[in-house]
PDB file of C-alpha atoms in Angstrom:
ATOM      1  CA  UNK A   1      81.531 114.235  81.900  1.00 32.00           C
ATOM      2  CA  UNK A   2      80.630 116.966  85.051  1.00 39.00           C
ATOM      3  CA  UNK A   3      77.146 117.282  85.607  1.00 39.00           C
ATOM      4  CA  UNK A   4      74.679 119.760  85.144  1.00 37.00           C
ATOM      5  CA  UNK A   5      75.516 121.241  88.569  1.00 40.00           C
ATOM      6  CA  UNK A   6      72.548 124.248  88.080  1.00 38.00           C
ATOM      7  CA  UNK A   7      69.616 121.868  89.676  1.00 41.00           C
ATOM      8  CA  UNK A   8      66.772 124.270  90.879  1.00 44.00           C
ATOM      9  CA  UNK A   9      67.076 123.137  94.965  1.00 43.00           C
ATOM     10  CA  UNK A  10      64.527 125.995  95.677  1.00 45.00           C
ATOM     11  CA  UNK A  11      61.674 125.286  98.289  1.00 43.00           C
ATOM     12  CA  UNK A  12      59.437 124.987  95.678  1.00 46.00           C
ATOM     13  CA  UNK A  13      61.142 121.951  93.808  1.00 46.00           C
ATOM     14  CA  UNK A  14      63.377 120.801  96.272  1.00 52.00           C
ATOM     15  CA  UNK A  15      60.651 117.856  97.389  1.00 54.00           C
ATOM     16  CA  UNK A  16      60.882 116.463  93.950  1.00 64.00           C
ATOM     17  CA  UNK A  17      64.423 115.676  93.908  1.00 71.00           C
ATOM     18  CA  UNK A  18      65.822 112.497  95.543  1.00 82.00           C
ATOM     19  CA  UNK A  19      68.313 112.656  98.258  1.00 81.00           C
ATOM     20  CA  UNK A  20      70.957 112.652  96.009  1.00 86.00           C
ATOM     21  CA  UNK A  21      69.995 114.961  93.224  1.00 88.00           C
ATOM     22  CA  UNK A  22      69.560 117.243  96.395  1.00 82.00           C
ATOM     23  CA  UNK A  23      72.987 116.683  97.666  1.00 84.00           C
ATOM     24  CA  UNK A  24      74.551 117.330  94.316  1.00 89.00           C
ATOM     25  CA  UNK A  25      73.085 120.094  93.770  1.00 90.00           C
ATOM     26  CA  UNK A  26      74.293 121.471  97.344  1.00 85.00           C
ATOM     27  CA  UNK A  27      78.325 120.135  96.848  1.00 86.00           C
ATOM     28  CA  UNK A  28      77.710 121.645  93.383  1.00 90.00           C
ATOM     29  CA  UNK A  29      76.749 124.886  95.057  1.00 90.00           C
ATOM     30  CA  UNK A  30      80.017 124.160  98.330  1.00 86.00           C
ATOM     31  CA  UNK A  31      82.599 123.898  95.007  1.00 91.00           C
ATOM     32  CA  UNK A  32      81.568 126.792  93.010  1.00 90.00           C
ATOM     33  CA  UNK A  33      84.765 128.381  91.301  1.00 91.00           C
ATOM     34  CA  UNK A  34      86.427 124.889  92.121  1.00 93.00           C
ATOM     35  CA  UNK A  35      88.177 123.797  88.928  1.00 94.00           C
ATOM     36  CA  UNK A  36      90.364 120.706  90.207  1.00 96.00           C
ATOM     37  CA  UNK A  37      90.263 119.559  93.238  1.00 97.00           C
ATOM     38  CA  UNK A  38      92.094 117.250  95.899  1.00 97.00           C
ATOM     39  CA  UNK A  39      89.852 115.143  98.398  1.00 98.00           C
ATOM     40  CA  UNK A  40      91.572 113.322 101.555  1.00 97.00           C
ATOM     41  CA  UNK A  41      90.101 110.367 100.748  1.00 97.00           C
ATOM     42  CA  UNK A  42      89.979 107.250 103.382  1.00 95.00           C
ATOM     43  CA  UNK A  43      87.304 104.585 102.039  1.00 95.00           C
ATOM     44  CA  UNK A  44      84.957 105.678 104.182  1.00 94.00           C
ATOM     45  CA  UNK A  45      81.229 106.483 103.442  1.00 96.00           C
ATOM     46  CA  UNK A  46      82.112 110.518 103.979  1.00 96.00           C
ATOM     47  CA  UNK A  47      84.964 110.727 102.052  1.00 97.00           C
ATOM     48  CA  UNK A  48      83.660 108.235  99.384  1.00 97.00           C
ATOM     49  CA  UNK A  49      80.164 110.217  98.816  1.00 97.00           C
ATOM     50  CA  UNK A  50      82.352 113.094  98.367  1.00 96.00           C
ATOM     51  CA  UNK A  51      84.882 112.077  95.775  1.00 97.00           C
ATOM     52  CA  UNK A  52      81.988 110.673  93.823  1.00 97.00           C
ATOM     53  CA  UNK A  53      79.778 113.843  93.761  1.00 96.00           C
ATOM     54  CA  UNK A  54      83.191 115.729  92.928  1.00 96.00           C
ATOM     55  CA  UNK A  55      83.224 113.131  90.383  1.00 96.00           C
ATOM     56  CA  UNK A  56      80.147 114.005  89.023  1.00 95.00           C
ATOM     57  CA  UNK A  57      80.598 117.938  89.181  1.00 95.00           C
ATOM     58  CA  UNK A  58      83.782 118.271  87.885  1.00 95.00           C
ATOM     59  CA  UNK A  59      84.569 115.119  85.770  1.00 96.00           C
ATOM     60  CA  UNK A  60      87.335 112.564  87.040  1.00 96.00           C
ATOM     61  CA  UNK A  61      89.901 114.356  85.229  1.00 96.00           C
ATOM     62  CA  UNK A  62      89.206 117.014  87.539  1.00 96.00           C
ATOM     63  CA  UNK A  63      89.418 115.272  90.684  1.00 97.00           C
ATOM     64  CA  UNK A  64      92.023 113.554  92.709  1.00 98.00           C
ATOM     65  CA  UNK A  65      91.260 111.165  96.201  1.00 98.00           C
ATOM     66  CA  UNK A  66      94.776 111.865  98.066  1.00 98.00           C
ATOM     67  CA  UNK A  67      95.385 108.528 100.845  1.00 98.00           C
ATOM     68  CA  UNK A  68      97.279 109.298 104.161  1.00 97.00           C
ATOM     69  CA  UNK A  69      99.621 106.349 104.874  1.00 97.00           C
ATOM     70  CA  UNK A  70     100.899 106.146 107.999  1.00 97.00           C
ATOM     71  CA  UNK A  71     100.921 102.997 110.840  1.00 96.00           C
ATOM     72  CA  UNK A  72      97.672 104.640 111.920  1.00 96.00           C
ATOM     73  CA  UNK A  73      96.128 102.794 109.082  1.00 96.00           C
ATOM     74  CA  UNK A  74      94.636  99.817 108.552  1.00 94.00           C
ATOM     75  CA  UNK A  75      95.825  97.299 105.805  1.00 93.00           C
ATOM     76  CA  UNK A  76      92.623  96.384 105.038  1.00 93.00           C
ATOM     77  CA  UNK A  77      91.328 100.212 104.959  1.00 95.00           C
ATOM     78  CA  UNK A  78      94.045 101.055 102.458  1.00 96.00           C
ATOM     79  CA  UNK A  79      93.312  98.370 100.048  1.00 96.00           C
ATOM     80  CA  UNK A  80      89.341  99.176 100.239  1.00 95.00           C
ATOM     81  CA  UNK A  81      90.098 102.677  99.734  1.00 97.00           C
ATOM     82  CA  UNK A  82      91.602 102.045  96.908  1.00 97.00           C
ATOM     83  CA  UNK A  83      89.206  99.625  95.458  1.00 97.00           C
ATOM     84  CA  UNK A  84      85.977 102.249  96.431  1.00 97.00           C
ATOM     85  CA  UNK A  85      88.235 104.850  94.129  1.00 97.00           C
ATOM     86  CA  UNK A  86      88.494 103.171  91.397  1.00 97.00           C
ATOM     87  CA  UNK A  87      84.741 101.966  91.228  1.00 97.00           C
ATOM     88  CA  UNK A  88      83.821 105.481  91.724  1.00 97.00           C
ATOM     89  CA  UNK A  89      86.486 106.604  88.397  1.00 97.00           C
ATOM     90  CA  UNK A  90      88.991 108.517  90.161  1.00 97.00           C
ATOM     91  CA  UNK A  91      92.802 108.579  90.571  1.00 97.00           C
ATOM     92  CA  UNK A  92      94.085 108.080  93.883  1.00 98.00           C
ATOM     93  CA  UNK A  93      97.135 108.659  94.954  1.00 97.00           C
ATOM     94  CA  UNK A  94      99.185 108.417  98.053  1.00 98.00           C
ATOM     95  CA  UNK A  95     100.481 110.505 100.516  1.00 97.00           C
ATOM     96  CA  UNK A  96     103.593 109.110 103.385  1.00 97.00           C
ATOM     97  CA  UNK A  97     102.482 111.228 106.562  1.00 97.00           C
ATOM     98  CA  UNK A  98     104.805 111.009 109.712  1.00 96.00           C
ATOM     99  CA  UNK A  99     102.679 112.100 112.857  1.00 97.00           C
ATOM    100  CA  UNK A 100     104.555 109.289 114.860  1.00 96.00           C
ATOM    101  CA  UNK A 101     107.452 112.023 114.441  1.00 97.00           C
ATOM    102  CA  UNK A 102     105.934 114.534 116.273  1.00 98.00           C
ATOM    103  CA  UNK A 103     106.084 114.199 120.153  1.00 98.00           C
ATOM    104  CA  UNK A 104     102.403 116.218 120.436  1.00 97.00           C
ATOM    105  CA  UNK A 105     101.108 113.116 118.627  1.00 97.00           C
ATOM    106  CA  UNK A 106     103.207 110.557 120.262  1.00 98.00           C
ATOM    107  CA  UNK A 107     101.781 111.804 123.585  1.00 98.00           C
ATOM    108  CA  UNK A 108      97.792 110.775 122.732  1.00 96.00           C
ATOM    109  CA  UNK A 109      96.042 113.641 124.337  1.00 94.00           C
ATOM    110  CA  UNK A 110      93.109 114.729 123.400  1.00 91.00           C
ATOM    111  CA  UNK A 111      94.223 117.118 120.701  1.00 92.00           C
ATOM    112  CA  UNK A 112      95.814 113.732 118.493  1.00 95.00           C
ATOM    113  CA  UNK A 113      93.782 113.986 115.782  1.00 93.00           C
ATOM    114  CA  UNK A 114      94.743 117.233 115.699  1.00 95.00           C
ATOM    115  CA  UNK A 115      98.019 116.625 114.984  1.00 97.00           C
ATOM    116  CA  UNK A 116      97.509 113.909 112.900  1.00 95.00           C
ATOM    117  CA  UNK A 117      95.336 115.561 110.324  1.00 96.00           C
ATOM    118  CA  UNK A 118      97.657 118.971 110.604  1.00 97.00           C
ATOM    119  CA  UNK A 119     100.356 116.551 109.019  1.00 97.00           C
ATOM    120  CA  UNK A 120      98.002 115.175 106.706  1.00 97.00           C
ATOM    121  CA  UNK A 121      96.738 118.927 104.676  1.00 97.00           C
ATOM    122  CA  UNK A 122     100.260 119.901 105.392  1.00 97.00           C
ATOM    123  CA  UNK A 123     102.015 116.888 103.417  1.00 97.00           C
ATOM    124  CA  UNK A 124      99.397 117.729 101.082  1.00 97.00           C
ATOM    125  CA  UNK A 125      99.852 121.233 100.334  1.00 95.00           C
ATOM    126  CA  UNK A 126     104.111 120.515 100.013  1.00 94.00           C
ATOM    127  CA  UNK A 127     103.253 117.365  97.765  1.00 94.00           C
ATOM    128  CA  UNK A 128     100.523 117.018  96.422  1.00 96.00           C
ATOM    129  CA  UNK A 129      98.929 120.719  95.315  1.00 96.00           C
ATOM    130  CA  UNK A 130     101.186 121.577  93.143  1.00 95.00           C
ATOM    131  CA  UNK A 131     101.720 118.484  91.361  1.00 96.00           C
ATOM    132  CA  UNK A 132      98.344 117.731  90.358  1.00 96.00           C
ATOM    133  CA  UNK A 133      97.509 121.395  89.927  1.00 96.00           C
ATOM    134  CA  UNK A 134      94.695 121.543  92.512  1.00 97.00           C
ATOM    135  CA  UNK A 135      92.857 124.931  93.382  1.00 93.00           C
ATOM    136  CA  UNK A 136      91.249 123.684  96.509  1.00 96.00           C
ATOM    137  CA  UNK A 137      91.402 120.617  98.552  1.00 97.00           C
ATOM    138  CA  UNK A 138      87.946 119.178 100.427  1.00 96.00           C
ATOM    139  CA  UNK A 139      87.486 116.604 103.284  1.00 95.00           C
ATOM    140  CA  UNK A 140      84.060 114.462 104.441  1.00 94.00           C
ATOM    141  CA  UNK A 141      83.718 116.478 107.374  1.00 93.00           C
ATOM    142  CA  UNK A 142      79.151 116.258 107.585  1.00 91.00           C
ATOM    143  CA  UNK A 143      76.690 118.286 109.384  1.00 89.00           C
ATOM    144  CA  UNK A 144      76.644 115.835 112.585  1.00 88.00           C
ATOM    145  CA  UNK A 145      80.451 115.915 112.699  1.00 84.00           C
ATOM    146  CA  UNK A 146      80.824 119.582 112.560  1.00 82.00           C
ATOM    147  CA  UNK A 147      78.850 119.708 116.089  1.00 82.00           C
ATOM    148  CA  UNK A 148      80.432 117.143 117.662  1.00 75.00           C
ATOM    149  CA  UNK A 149      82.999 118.247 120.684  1.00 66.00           C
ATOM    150  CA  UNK A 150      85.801 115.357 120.215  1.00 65.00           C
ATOM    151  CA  UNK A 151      86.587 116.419 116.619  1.00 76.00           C
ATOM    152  CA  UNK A 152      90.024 117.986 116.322  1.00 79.00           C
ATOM    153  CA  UNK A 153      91.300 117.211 113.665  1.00 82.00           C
ATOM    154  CA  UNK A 154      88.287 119.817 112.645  1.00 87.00           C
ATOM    155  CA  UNK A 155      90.837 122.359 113.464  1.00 91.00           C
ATOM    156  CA  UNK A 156      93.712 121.497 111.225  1.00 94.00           C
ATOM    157  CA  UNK A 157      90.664 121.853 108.530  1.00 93.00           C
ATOM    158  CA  UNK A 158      90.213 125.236 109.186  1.00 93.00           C
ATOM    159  CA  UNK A 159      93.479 126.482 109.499  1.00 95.00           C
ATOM    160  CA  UNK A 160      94.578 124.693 105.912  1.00 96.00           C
ATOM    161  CA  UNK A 161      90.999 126.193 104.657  1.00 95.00           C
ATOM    162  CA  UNK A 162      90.526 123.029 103.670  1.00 96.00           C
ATOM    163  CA  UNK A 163      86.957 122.686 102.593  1.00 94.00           C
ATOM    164  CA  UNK A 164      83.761 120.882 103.984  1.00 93.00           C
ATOM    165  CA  UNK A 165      81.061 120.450 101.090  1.00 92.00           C
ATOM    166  CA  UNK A 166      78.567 117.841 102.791  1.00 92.00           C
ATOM    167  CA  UNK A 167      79.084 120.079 106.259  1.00 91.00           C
ATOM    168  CA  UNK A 168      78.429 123.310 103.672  1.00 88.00           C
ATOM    169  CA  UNK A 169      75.549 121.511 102.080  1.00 86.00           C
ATOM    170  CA  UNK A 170      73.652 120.756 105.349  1.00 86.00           C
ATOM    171  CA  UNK A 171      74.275 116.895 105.130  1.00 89.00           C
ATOM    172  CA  UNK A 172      73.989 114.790 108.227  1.00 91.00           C
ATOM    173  CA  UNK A 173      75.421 111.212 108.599  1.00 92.00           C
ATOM    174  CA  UNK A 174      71.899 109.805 107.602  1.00 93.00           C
ATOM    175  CA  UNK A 175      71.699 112.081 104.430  1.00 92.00           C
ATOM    176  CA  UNK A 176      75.377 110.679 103.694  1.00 94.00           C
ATOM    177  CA  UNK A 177      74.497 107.367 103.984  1.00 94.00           C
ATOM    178  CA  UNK A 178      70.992 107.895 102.148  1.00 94.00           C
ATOM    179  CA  UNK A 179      73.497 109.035  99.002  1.00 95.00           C
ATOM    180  CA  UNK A 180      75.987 106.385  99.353  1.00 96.00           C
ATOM    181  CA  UNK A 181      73.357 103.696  99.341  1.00 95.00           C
ATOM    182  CA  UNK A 182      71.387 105.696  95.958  1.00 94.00           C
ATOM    183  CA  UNK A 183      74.866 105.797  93.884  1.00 95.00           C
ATOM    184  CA  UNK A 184      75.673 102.369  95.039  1.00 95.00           C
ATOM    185  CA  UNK A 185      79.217 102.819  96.455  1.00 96.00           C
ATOM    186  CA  UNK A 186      80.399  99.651  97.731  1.00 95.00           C
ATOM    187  CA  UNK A 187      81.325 101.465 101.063  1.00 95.00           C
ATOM    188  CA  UNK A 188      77.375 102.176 101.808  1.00 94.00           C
ATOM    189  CA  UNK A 189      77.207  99.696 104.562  1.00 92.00           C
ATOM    190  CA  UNK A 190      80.498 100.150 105.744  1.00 90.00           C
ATOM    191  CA  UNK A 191      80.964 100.738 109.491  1.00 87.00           C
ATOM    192  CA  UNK A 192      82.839 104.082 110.315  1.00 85.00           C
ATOM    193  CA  UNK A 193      86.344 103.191 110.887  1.00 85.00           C
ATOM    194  CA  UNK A 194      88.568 105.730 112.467  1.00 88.00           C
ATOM    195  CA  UNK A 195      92.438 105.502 112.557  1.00 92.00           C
ATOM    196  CA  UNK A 196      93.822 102.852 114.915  1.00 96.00           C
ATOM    197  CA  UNK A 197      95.098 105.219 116.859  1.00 96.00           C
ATOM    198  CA  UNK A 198      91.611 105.672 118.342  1.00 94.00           C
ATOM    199  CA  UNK A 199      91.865 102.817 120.338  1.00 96.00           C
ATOM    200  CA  UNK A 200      94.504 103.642 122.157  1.00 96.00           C
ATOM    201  CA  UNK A 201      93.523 105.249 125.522  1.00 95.00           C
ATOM    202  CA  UNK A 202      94.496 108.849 125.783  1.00 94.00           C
ATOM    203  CA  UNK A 203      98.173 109.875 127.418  1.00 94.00           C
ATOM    204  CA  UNK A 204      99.324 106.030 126.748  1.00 96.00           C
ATOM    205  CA  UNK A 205     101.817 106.786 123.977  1.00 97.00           C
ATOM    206  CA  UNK A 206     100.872 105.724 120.288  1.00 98.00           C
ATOM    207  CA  UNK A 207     103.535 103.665 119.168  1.00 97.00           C
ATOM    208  CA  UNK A 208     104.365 101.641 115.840  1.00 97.00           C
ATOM    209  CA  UNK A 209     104.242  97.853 117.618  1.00 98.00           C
ATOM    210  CA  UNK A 210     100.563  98.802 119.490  1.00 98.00           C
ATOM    211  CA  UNK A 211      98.909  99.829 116.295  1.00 98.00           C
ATOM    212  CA  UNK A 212     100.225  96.982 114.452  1.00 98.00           C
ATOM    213  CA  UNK A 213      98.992  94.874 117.113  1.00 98.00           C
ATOM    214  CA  UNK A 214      95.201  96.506 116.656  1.00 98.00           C
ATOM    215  CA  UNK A 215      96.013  96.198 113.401  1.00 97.00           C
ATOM    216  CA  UNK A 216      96.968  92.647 113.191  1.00 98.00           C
ATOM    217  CA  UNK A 217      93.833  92.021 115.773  1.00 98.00           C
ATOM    218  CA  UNK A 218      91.501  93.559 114.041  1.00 97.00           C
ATOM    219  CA  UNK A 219      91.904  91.539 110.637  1.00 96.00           C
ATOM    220  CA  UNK A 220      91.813  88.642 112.455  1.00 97.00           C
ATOM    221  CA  UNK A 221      88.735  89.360 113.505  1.00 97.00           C
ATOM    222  CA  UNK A 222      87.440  90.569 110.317  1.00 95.00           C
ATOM    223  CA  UNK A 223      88.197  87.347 108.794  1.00 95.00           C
ATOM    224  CA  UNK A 224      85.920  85.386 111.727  1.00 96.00           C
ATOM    225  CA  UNK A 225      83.065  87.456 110.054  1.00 93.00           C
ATOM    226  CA  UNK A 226      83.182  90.228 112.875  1.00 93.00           C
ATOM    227  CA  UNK A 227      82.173  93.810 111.166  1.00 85.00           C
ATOM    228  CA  UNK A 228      81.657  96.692 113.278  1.00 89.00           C
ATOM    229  CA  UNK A 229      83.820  96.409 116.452  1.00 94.00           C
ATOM    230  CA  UNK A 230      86.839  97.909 117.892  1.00 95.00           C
ATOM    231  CA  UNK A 231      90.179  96.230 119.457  1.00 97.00           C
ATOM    232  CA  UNK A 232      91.189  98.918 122.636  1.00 96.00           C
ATOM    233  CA  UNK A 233      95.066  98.597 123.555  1.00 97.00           C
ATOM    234  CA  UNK A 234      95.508  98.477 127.239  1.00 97.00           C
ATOM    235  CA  UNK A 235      99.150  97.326 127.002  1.00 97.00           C
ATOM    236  CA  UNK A 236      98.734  93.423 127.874  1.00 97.00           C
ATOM    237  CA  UNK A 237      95.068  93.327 127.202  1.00 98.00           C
ATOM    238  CA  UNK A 238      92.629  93.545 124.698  1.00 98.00           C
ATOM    239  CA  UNK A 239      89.384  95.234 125.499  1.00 96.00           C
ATOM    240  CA  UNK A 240      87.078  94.118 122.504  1.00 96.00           C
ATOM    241  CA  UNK A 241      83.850  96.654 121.864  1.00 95.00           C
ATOM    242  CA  UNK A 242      81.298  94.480 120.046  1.00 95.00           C
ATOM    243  CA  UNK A 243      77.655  95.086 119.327  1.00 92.00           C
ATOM    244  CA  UNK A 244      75.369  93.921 121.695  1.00 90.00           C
ATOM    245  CA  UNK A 245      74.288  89.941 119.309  1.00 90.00           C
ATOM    246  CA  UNK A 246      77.999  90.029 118.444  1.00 93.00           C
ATOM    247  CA  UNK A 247      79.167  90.314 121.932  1.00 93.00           C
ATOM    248  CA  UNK A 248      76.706  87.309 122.771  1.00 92.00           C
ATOM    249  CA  UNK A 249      78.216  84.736 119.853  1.00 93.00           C
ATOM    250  CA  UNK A 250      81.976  85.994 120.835  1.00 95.00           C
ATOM    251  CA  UNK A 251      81.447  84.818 124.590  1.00 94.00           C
ATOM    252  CA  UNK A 252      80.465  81.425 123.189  1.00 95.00           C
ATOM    253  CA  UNK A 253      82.015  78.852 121.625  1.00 96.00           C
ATOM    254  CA  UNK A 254      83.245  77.765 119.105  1.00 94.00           C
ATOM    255  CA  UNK A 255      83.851  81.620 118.297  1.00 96.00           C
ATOM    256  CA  UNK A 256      84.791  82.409 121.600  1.00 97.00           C
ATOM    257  CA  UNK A 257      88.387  80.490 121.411  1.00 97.00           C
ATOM    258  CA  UNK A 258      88.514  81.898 117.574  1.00 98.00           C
ATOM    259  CA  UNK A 259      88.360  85.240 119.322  1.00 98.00           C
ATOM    260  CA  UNK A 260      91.197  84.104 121.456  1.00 98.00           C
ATOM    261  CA  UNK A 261      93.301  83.137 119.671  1.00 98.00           C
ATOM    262  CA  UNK A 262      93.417  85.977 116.657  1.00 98.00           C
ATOM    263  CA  UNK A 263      93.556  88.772 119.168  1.00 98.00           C
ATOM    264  CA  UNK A 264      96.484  86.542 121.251  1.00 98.00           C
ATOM    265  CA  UNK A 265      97.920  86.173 118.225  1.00 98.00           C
ATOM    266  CA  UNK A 266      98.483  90.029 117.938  1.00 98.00           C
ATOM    267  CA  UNK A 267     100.583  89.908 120.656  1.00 97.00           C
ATOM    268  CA  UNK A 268      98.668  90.488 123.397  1.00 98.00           C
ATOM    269  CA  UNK A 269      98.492  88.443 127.127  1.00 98.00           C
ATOM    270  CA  UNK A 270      94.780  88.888 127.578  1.00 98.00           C
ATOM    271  CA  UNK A 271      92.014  89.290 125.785  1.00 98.00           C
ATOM    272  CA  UNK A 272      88.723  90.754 127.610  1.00 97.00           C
ATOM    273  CA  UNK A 273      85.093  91.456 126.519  1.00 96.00           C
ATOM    274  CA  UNK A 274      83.627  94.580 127.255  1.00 94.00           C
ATOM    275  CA  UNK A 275      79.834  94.290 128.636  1.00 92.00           C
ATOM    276  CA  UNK A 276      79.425  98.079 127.409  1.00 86.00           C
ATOM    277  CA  UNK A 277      79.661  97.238 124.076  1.00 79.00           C
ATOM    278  CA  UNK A 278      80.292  99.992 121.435  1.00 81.00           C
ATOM    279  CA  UNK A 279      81.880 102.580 122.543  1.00 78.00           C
ATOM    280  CA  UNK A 280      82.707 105.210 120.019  1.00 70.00           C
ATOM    281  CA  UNK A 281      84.481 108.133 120.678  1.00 62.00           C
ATOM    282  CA  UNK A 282      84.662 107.115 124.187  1.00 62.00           C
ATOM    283  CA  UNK A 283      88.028 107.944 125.233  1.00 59.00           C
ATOM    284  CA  UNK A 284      87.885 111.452 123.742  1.00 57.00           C
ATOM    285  CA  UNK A 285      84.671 112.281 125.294  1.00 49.00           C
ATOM    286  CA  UNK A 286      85.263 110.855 128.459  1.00 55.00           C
ATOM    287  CA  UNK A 287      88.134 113.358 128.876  1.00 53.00           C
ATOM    288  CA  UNK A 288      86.446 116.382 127.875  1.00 50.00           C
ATOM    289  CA  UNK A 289      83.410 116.150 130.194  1.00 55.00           C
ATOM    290  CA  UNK A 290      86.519 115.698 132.918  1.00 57.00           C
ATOM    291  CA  UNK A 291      85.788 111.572 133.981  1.00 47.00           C
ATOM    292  CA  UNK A 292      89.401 111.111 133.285  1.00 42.00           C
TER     293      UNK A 292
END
């Protein structure tokens, strides 16, 4: 059943509500005249604490999580998306997307995502709207995201008015979290995970074989007990990003040859370590402030 989405959030009360009878409240206030409504949905602790306050606004009857499949995702993301949906109570469904069609994409500059999430709301709009009858569709776009510079795909947002409820509601990455950890979404922990065409370095064409090689890589890795890391594609070699204690245990053995081998296994020649260690965002950034 929706919830009573009239909390009092005025200064005076506000300070007795927990973080997440505060953030309902605020998505309640971001989907006002809302009556069904699509969310691109990826697993991740955004998009997750948003289909589950939608959930609890509008009722799941109300609410669909729409997945983008494409070679820029991760196995292992699609089948945890689809498990976080269903604990949260809402239908998910599918959506093919074909950015690997479209030369701008193909290319890798710094506009990708861009292009990538363009074909996403677009695909949406031609299949999925109409279908399930939706009056608005909403992405996990927060308040820390909205300022960042190497955000893009912010763009496409904009100009499919697609809408941004935590970004509307004030809600920072911490806030997010804060929510995700109160309503116990398995995803609360979760590491953020963008599309695996992030690692590839920008102007080296994305292409189906090097993301299924990051992909392949990567789940290797997972399954050494590896979380939060990232597999770069630098044609022959592997640049691995890991956290500073993780970094320490992979240059040892007996993970060290574990390491090796799944990333060799992937089909690359080398595999390298990166003394840096997590890098997020890097490549983007690095060519907007002009280091490129």
């Amino acid at each position: 059943m929706p919830v009573n989405s009239s909390l009092d959030v005025s200064p005076e009360t506000s300070a007795d509500l927990s973080v997440e009878d505060r953030a309902l409240a605020a998505v309640s206030t971001a989907l006002q005249g809302v009556n069904r409504l699509g969310v691109a949905f990826s697993g991740g602790v955004d998009s997750s604490v948003l289909l589950a306050a939608a959930v609890r606004v509008l009722g799941p009857s109300r609410v669909v999580a729409i997945l983008g499949v494409s070679p820029s995702l991760a196995s292992d993301e699609r089948a945890a998306a689809h498990e976080v949906a269903q604990v949260i109570g809402a239908a998910l469904v599918e959506v093919a997307t074909d950015e690997g069609s479209n030369p701008a994409y193909v290319a890798n500059g710094p506009d990708r995502c861009f292009h990538c999430k363009n074909e996403l709301f677009t695909k949406i709009s031609d299949e999925v709207v109409a279908t399930y009858a939706l009056d608005a569709v909403a992405y996990g776009e927060n308040l820390d995201d909205a300022q960042r510079p190497d955000r893009p795909g912010s763009r496409a947002a904009v100009e499919h008015r697609v809408l941004a409820p935590l970004r509307d509601a004030g809600l920072d990455k911490a806030a997010v979290r804060a929510v995700a950890r109160a309503w116990a979404l398995p995803c609360a922990e979760k590491p953020a995970a963008p599309c695996l065409a992030s690692r590839i370095p920008h102007h080296s064409e994305v292409s189906p074989e090097k993301l299924r090689q990051i992909d392949v890589a990567e789940s290797g890795l997972r399954r050494l007990g590896l979380g939060d890391f990232r597999v770069r594609h630098h044609d022959d070699i592997a640049r691995l990003e890991l956290p500073g204690d993780d970094l320490a245990r992979a240059a040892q053995e007996p993970l060290r040859s574990a390491v090796r081998e799944a990333v060799l296994a992937a089909g690359f020649r080398y595999v390298v370590l990166d003394l840096g260690t997590m890098q997020p965002g890097a490549f983007t950034l690095t060519v907007l402030q002009g280091h490129a």
